[in-house]
CSV table of C-alpha atoms in Angstrom, one decimal:
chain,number,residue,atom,x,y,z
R,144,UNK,CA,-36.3,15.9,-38.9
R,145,UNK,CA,-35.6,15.1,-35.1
R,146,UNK,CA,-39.0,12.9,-35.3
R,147,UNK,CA,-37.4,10.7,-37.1
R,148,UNK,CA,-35.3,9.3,-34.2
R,149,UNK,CA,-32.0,8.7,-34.1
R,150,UNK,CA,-30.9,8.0,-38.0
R,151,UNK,CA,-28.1,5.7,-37.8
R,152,UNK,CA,-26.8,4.8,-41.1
R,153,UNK,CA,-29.1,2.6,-43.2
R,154,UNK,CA,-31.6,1.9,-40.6
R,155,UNK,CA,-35.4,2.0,-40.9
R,156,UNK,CA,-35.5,5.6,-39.6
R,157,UNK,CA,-33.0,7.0,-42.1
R,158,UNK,CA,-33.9,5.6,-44.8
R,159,UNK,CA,-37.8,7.1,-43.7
R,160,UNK,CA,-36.0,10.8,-43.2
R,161,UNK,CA,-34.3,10.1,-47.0
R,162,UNK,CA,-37.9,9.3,-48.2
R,163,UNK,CA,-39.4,12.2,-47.4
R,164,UNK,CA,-36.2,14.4,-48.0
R,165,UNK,CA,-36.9,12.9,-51.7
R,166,UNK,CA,-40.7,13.8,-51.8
R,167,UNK,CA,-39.9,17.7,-50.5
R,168,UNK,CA,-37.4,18.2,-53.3
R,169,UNK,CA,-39.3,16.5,-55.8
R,170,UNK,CA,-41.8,18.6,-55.9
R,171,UNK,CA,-40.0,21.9,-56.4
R,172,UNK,CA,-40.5,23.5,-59.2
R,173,UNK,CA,-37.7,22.6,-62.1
R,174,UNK,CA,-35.7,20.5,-59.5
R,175,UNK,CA,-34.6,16.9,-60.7
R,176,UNK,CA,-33.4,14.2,-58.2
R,177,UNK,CA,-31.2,11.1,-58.5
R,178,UNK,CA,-30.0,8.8,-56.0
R,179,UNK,CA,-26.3,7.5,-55.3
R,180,UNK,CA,-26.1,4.1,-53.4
R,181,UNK,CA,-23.5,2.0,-51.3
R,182,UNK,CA,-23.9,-1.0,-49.5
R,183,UNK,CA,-22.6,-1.1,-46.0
R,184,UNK,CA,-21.7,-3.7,-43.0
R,185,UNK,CA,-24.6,-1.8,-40.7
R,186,UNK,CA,-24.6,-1.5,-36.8
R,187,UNK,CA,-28.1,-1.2,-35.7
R,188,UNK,CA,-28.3,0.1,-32.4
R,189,UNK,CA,-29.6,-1.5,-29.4
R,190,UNK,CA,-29.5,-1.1,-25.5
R,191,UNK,CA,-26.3,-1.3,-23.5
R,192,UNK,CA,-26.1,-4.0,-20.6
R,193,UNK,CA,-23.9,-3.5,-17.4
R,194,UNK,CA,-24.1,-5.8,-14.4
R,195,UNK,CA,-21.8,-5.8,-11.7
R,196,UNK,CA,-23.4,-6.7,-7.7
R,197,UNK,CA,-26.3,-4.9,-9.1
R,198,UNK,CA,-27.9,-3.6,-12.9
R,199,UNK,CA,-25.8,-0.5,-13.2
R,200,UNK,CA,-28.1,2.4,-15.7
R,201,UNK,CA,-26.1,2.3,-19.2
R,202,UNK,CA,-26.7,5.6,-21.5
R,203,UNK,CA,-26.0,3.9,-24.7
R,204,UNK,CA,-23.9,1.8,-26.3
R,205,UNK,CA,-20.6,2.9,-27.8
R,206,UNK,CA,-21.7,2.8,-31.6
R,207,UNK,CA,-20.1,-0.2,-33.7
R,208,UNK,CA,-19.1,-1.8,-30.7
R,209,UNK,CA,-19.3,-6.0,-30.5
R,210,UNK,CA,-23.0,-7.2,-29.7
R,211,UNK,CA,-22.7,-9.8,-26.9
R,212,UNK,CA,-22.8,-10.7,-23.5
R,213,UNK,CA,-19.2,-10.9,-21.8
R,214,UNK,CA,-17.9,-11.0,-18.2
R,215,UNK,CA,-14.4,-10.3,-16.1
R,216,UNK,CA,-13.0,-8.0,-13.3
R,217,UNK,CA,-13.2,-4.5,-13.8
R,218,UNK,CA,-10.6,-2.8,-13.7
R,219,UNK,CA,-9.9,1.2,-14.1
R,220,UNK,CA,-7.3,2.4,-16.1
R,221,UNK,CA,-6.7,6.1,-16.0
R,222,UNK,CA,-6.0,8.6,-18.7
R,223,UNK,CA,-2.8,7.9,-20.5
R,224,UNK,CA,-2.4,4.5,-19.7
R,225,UNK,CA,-2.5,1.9,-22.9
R,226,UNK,CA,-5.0,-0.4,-22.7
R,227,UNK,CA,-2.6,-3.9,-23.3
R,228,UNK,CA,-3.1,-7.4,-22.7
R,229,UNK,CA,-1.2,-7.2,-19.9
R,230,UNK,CA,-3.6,-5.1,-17.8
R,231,UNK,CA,-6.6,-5.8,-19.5
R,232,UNK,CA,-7.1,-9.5,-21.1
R,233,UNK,CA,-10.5,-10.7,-20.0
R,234,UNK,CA,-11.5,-8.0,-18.2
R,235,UNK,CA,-14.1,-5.1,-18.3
R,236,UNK,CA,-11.9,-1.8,-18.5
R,237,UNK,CA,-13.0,1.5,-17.0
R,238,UNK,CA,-11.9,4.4,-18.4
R,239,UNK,CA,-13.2,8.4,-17.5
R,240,UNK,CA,-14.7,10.6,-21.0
R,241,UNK,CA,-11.4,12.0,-22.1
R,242,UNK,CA,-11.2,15.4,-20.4
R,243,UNK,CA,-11.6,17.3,-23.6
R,244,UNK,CA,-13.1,21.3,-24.2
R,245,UNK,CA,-16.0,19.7,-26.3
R,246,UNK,CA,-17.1,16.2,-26.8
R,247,UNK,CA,-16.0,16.0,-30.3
R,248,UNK,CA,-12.7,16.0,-29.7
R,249,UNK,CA,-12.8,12.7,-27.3
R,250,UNK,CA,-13.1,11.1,-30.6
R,251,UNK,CA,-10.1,9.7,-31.9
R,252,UNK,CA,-9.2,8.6,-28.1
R,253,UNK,CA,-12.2,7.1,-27.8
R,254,UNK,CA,-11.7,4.8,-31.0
R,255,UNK,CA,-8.2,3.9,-29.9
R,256,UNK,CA,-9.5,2.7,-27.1
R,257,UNK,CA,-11.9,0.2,-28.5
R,258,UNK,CA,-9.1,-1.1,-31.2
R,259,UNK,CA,-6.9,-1.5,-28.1
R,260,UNK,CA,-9.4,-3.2,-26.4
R,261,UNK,CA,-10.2,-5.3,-28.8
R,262,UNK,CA,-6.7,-6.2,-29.8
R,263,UNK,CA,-5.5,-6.5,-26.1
R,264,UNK,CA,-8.4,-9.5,-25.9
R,265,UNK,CA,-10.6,-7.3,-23.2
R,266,UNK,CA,-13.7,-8.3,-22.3
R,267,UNK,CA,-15.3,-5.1,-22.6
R,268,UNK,CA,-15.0,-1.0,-22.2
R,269,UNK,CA,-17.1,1.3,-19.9
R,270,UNK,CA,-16.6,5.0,-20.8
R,271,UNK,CA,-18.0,7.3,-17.7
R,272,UNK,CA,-18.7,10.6,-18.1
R,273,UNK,CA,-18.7,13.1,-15.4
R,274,UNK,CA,-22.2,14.8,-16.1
R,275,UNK,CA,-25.6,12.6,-15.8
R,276,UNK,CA,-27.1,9.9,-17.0
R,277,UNK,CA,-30.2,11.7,-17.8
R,278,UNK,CA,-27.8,13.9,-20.0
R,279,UNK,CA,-25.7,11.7,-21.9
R,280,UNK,CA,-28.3,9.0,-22.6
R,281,UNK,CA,-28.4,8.0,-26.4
R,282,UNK,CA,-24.8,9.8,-26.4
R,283,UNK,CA,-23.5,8.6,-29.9
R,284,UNK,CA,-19.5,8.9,-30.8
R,285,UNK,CA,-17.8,7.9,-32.3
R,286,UNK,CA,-19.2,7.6,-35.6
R,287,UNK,CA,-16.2,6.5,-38.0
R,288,UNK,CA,-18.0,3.0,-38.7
R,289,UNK,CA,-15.4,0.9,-38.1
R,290,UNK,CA,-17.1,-2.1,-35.8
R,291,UNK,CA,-15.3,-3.1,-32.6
R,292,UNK,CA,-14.4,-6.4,-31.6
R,293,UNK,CA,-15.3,-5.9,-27.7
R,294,UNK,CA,-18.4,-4.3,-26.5
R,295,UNK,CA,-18.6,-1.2,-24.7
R,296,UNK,CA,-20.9,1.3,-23.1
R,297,UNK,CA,-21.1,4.8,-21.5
R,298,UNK,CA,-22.4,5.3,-18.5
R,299,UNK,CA,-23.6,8.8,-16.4
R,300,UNK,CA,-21.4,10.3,-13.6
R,301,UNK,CA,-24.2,8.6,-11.2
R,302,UNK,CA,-24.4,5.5,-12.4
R,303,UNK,CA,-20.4,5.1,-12.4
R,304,UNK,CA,-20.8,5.6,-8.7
R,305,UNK,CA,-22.4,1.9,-8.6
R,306,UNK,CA,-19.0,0.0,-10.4
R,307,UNK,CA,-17.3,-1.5,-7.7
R,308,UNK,CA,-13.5,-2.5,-9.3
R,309,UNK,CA,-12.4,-5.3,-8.9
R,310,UNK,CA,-15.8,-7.5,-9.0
R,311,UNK,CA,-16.7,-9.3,-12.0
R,312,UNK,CA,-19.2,-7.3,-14.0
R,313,UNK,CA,-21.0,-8.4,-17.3
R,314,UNK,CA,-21.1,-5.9,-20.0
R,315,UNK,CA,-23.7,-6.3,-23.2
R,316,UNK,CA,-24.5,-4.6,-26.2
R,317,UNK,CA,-27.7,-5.9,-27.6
R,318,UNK,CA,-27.0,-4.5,-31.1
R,319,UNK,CA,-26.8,-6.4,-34.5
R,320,UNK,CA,-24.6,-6.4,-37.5
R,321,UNK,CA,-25.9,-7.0,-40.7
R,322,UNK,CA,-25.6,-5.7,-45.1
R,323,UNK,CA,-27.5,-3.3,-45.9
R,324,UNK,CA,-27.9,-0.3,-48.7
R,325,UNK,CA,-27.7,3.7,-48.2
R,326,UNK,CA,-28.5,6.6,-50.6
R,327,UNK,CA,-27.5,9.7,-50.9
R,328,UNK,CA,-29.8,12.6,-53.1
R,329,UNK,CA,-28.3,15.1,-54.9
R,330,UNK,CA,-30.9,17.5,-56.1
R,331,UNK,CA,-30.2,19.7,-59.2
R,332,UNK,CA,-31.7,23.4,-59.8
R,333,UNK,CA,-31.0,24.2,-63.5
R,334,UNK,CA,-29.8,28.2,-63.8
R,335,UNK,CA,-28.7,30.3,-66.6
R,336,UNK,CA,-25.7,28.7,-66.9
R,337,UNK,CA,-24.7,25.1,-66.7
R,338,UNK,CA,-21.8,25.9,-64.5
R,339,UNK,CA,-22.6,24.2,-60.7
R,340,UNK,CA,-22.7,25.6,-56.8
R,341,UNK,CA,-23.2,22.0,-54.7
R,342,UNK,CA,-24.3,22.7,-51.7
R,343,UNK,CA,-24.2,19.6,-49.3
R,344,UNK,CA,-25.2,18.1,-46.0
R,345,UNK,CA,-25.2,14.7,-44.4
R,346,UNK,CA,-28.6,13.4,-43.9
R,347,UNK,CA,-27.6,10.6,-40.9
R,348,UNK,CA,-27.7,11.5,-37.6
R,349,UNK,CA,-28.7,11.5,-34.3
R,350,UNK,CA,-31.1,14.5,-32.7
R,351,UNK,CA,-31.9,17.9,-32.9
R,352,UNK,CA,-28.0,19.0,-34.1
R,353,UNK,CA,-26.9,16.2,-35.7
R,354,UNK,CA,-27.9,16.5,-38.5
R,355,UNK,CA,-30.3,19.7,-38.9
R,356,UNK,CA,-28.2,21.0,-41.9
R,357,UNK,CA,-30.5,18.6,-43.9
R,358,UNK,CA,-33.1,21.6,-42.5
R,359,UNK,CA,-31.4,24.6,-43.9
R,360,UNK,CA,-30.8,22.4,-46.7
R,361,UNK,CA,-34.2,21.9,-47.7
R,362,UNK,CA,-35.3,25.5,-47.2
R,363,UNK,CA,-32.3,26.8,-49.3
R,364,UNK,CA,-34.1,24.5,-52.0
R,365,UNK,CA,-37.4,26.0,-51.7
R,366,UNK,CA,-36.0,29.3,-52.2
R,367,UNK,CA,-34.3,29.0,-55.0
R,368,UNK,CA,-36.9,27.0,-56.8
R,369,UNK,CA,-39.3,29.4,-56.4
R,370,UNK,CA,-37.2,32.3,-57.6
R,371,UNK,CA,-37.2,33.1,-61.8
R,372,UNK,CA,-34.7,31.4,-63.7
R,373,UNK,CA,-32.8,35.0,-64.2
R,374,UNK,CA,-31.9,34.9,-60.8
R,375,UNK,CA,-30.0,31.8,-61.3
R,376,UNK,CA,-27.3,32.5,-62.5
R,377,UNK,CA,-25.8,29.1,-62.2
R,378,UNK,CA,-27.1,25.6,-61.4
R,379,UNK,CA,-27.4,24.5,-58.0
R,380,UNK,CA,-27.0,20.7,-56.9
R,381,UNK,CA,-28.1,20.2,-53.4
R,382,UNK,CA,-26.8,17.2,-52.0
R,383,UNK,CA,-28.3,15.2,-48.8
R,384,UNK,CA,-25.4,13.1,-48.5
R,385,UNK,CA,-25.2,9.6,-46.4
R,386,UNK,CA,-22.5,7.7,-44.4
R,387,UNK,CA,-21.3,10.3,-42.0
R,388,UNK,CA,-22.6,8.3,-39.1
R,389,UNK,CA,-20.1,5.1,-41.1
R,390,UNK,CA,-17.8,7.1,-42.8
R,391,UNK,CA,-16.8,4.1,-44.8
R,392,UNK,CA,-19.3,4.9,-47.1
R,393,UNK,CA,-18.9,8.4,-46.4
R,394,UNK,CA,-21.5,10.5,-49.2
R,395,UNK,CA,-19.6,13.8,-49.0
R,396,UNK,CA,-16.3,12.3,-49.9
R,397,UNK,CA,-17.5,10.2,-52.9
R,398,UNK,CA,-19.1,13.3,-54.4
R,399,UNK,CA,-16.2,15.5,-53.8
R,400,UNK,CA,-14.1,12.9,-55.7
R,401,UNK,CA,-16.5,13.4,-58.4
R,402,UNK,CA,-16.7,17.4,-58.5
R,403,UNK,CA,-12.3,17.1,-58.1
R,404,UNK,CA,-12.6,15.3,-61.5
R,405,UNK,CA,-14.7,17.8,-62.8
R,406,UNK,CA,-12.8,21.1,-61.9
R,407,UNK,CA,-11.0,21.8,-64.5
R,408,UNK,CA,-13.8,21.4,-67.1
R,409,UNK,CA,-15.1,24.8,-65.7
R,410,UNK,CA,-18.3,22.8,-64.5
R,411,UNK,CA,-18.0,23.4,-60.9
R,412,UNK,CA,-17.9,27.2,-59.1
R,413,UNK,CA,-17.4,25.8,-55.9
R,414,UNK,CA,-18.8,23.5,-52.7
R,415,UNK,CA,-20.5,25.2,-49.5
R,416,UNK,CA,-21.4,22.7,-46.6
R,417,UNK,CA,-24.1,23.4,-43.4
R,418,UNK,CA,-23.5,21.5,-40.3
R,419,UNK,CA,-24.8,21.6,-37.0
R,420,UNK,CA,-26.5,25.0,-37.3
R,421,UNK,CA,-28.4,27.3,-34.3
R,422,UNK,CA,-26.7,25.8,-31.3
R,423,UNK,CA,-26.5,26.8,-28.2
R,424,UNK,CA,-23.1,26.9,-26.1
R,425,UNK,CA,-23.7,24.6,-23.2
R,426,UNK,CA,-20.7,24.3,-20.5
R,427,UNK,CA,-19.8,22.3,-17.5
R,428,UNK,CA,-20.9,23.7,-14.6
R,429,UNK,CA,-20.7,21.8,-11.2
R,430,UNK,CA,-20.7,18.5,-13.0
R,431,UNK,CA,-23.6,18.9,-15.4
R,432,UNK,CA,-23.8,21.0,-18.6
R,433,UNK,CA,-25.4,24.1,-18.4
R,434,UNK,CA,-26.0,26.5,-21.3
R,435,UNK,CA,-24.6,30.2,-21.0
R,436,UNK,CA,-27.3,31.9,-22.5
R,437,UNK,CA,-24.9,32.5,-25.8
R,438,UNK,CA,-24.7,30.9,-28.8
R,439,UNK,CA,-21.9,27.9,-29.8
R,440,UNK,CA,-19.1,29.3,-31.2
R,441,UNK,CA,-19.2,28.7,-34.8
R,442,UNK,CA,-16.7,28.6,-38.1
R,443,UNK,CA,-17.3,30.0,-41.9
R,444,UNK,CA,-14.5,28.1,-43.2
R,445,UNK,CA,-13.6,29.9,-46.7
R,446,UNK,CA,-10.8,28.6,-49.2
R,447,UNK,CA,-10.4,32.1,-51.4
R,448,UNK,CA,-11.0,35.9,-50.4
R,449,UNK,CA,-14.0,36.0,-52.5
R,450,UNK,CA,-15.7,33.0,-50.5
R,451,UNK,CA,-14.1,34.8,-47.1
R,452,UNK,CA,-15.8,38.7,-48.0
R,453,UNK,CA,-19.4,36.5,-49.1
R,454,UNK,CA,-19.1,35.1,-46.1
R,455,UNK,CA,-18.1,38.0,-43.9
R,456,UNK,CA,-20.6,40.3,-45.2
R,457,UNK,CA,-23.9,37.8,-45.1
R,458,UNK,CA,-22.9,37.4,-41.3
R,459,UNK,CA,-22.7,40.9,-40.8
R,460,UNK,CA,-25.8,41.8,-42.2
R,461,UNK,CA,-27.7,38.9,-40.4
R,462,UNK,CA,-26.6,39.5,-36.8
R,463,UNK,CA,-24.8,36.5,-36.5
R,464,UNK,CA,-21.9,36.3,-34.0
R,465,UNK,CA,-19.7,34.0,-32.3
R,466,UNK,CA,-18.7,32.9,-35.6
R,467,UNK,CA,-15.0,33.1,-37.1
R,468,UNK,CA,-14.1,33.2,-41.0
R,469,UNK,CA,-11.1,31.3,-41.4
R,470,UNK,CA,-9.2,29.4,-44.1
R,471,UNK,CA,-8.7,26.1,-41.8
R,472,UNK,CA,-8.7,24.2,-38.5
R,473,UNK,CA,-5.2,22.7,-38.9
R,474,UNK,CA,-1.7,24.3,-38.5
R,475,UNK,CA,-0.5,25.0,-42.3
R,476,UNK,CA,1.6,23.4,-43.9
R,477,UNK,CA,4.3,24.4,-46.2
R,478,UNK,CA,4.2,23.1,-49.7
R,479,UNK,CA,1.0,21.0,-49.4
R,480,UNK,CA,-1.6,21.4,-51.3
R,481,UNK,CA,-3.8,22.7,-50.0
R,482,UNK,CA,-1.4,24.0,-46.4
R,483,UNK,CA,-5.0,23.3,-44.1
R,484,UNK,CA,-6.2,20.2,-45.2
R,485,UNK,CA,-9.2,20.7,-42.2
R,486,UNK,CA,-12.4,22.7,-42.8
R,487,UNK,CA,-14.0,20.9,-39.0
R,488,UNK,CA,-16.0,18.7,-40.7
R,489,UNK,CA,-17.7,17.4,-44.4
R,490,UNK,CA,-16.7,20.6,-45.9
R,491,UNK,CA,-12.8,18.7,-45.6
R,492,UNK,CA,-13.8,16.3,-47.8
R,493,UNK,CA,-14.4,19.3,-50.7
R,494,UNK,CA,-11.3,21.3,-49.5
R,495,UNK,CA,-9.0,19.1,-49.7
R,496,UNK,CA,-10.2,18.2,-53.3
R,497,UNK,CA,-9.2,21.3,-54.5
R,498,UNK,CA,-12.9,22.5,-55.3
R,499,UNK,CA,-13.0,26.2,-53.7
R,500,UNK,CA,-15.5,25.6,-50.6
R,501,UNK,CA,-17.3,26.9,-47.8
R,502,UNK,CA,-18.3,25.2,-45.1
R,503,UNK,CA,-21.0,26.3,-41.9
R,504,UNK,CA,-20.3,24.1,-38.5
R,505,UNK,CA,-20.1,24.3,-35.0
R,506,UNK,CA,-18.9,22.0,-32.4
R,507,UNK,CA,-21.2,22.0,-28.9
R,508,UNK,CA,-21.4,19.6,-26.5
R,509,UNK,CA,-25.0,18.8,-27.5
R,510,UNK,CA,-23.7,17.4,-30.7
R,511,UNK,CA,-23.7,13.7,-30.0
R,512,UNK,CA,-25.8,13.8,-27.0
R,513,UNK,CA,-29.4,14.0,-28.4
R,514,UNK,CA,-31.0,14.0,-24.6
R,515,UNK,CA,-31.1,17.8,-24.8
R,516,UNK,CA,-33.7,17.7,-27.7
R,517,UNK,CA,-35.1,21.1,-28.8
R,518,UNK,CA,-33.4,22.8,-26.4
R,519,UNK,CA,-29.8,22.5,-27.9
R,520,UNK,CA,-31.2,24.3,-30.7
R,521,UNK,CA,-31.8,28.8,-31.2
R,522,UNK,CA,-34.3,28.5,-34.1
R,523,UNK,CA,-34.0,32.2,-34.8
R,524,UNK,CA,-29.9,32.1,-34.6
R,525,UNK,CA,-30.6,29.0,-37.3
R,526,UNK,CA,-32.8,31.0,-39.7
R,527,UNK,CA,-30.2,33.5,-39.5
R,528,UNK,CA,-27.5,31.4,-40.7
R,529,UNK,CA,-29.5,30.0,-43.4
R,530,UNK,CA,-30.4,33.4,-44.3
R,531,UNK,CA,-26.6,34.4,-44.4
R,532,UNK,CA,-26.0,31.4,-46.3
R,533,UNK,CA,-28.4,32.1,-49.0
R,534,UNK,CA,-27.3,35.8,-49.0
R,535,UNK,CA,-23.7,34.5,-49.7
R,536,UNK,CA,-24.9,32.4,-53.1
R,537,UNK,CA,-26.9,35.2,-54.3
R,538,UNK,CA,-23.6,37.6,-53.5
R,539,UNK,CA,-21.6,35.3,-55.7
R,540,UNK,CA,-23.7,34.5,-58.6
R,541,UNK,CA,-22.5,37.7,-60.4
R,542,UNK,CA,-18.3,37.1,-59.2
R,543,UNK,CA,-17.3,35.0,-62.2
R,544,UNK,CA,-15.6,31.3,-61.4
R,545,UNK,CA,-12.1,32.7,-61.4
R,546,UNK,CA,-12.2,35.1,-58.8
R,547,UNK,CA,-14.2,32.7,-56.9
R,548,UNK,CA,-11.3,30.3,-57.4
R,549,UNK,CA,-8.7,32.2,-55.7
R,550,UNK,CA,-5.4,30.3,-54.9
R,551,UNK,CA,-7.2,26.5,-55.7
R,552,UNK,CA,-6.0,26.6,-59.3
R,553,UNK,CA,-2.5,27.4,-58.4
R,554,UNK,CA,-2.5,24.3,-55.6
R,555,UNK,CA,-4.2,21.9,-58.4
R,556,UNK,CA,-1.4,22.8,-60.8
R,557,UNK,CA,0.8,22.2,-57.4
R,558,UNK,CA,-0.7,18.7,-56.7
R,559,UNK,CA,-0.6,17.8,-60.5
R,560,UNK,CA,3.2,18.4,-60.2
R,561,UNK,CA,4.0,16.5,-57.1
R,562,UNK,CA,3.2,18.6,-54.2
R,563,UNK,CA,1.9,16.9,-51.0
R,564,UNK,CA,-1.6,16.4,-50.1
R,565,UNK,CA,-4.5,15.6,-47.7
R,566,UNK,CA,-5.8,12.5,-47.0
R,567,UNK,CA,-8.5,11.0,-48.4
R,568,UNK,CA,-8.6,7.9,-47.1
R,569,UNK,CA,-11.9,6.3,-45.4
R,570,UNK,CA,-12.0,4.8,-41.7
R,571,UNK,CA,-11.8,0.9,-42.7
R,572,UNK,CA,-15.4,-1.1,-41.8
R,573,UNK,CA,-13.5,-3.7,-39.6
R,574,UNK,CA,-10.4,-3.3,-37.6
R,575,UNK,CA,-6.9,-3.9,-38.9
């Protein structure tokens, strides 16, 4: 997968991973595959440019930022200070990498930043992190898809030491906008029964973690093709979604639509999502990141108690650790439906549908910074949760839909009668 390159959303490279995703499933025994499209205002990446007395090294370019060359002062604005026309029209703002536990979380301050770049009339943003260029190179976040109007870039804790404020600096992102078309697969396994388990993954991404649940994926598939019919006892639709890397066109969400309108025909069992599987904790150590020796903490997100004990118990026999069962990331809330709206990642989009789910993720530091290639991954830790996962589906085949289902039909009749509930709204293409 990872020799692919970096799969941005629609570009040559993805659409090459999706190719071959296609040819491996098509040839399993008894599996069909179709293809669902969307078209898509595409960023395809290019270099960053920074030029202030000298060429200052630039990691990457903050994804679905403006291509273009522009120049003025730079100025640094510390945390917590808006980014206005007042302090920042026609000039180059410098801002630190949020000082966040994981880089994940730097992303919604990171996008506010570009919109209020862009709306303050800024000639451009330079994010500087405090580890390494060699590190953070190709560092991709955030990945919401909405394009910028300003350009920006991040830059290594070495290379920041080369901006000199107050000197005009030229900032460029030699990236391109243009239409394009996306797929996602969706793979289906007939069982015994025409009753559906969807098991689901995003197939866009950029390096050995992001997205390698397209991996376990794949050899999920194998397995269960090659296992009699009996053993089945219910369908399987494996789906190698697009558009996480431009969540307008976000796969996962679009089928979960689908599956939520199917519910209550008693076609679906329930959803169960990998992400970002085997990774290895790496932590900040005297300003570069270091890994631990441990695993990345890790989350079996489970919407019932059936889903929760499947869970609990394929961990346990597999070794796994570091890892928490738990029904949400969010503080609860009363009277919504569902209280956690948050299962960390894709599996939200299912969860907050109402179609009972688990969902597989973790959140390291290596997540959006590809430079640490094989080594952000434990290959045996991975098989192990891919293992567990597969141990889960087998567990459940013989637990009949409406123990799986747990509280979700109670919080569907909720919804259906008024009760609050989750978002599902996409990140816009272009800024409002």
């Amino acid at each position: 997968m990872a020799g692919f390159g970096v799969r941005s959303t629609g570009s040559p490279q993805h659409r090459r991973l999706i190719d071959w995703l296609e040819r491996m499933v098509d040839r399993l025994p008894g599996v069909s595959v179709r293809s669902e499209g969307f078209t898509i205002q595409r960023w395809r990446p290019g270099p960053g440019l920074l030029l202030g007395p000298g060429a200052v090294p630039v990691a990457s370019a903050i994804p679905y930022s403006a291509p273009g060359l522009r120049s003025g002062e730079l100025v640094r604005l510390p945390a917590g200070v808006p980014i206005t026309a007042d302090n920042a029209r026609g000039k180059v703002v410098l801002r630190d990498f949020p000082a966040v536990d994981r880089g994940y979380f730097a992303e919604p301050l990171l996008h506010q930043d570009m919109v209020d770049a862009g709306n303050a009339g800024a000639a451009g943003v330079v994010v500087a992190f405090p580890f390494p260029h060699e590190q953070v190179k190709g560092y991709w976040d955030p990945h919401l898809g909405t394009h910028y109007r300003v350009p920006g870039v991040f830059v290594g804790s070495d290379a920041a030491v080369e901006l000199q404020v107050g000197t005009r600096t030229t900032i460029g992102v030699l990236a391109a906008r243009d239409r394009a078309t996306t797929r996602s697969l969706i793979a289906t396994l007939p069982g015994t029964s025409s009753e559906r388990v969807v098991l689901d993954t995003n197939t866009d991404g950029v390096g050995w973690v992001q997205e390698n649940g397209t991996v376990g994926l794949l050899a999920l598939a194998e397995y269960f093709a090659e296992l009699p019919l009996r053993c089945r006892t219910r369908t399987i639709e494996f789906v190698f979604a697009t558009g996480h890397l431009h969540r307008a066109a976000e796969g996962s969400e679009f089928r979960a639509r689908a599956l939520d309108a199917e519910y209550d025909s008693g076609s679906v069992a329930y959803a169960f999502v990998l992400e970002h599987l085997g990774t290895r904790e790496f932590l900040p150590v005297d300003g570069r990141l270091r890994p631990t020796g441990a695993g990345e903490f890790s989350a079996w997100f489970a919407g019932s108690p059936a889903l929760a004990g499947a869970a609990l118990t394929a961990l346990t026999a597999r070794g796994v650790d570091r890892t928490f069962v738990l029904a949400g990331n969010d503080p609860p809330v009363p009277d919504r439906a569902p209280p956690q709206c948050s299962f960390g990642g894709i599996g939200t989009h299912f969860h907050s549908h109402l179609v009972p789910t688990m969902a597989m993720i973790s959140g390291p530091w290596t997540l959006w910074a590809p430079a640490f290639g094989a080594r952000a991954v434990d290959h045996d830790r991975m098989r192990r949760q891919v293992l567990a996962a597969g141990d889960a589906v087998l567990a459940l085949g013989t637990v009949p839909r409406e123990q799986i289902a747990g509280p979700y039909p109670a919080l569907r009749q909720a919804r259906a009668s008024g009760a609050a509930t989750c978002s599902h709204d996409l990140p816009p293409e272009e800024v409002r």
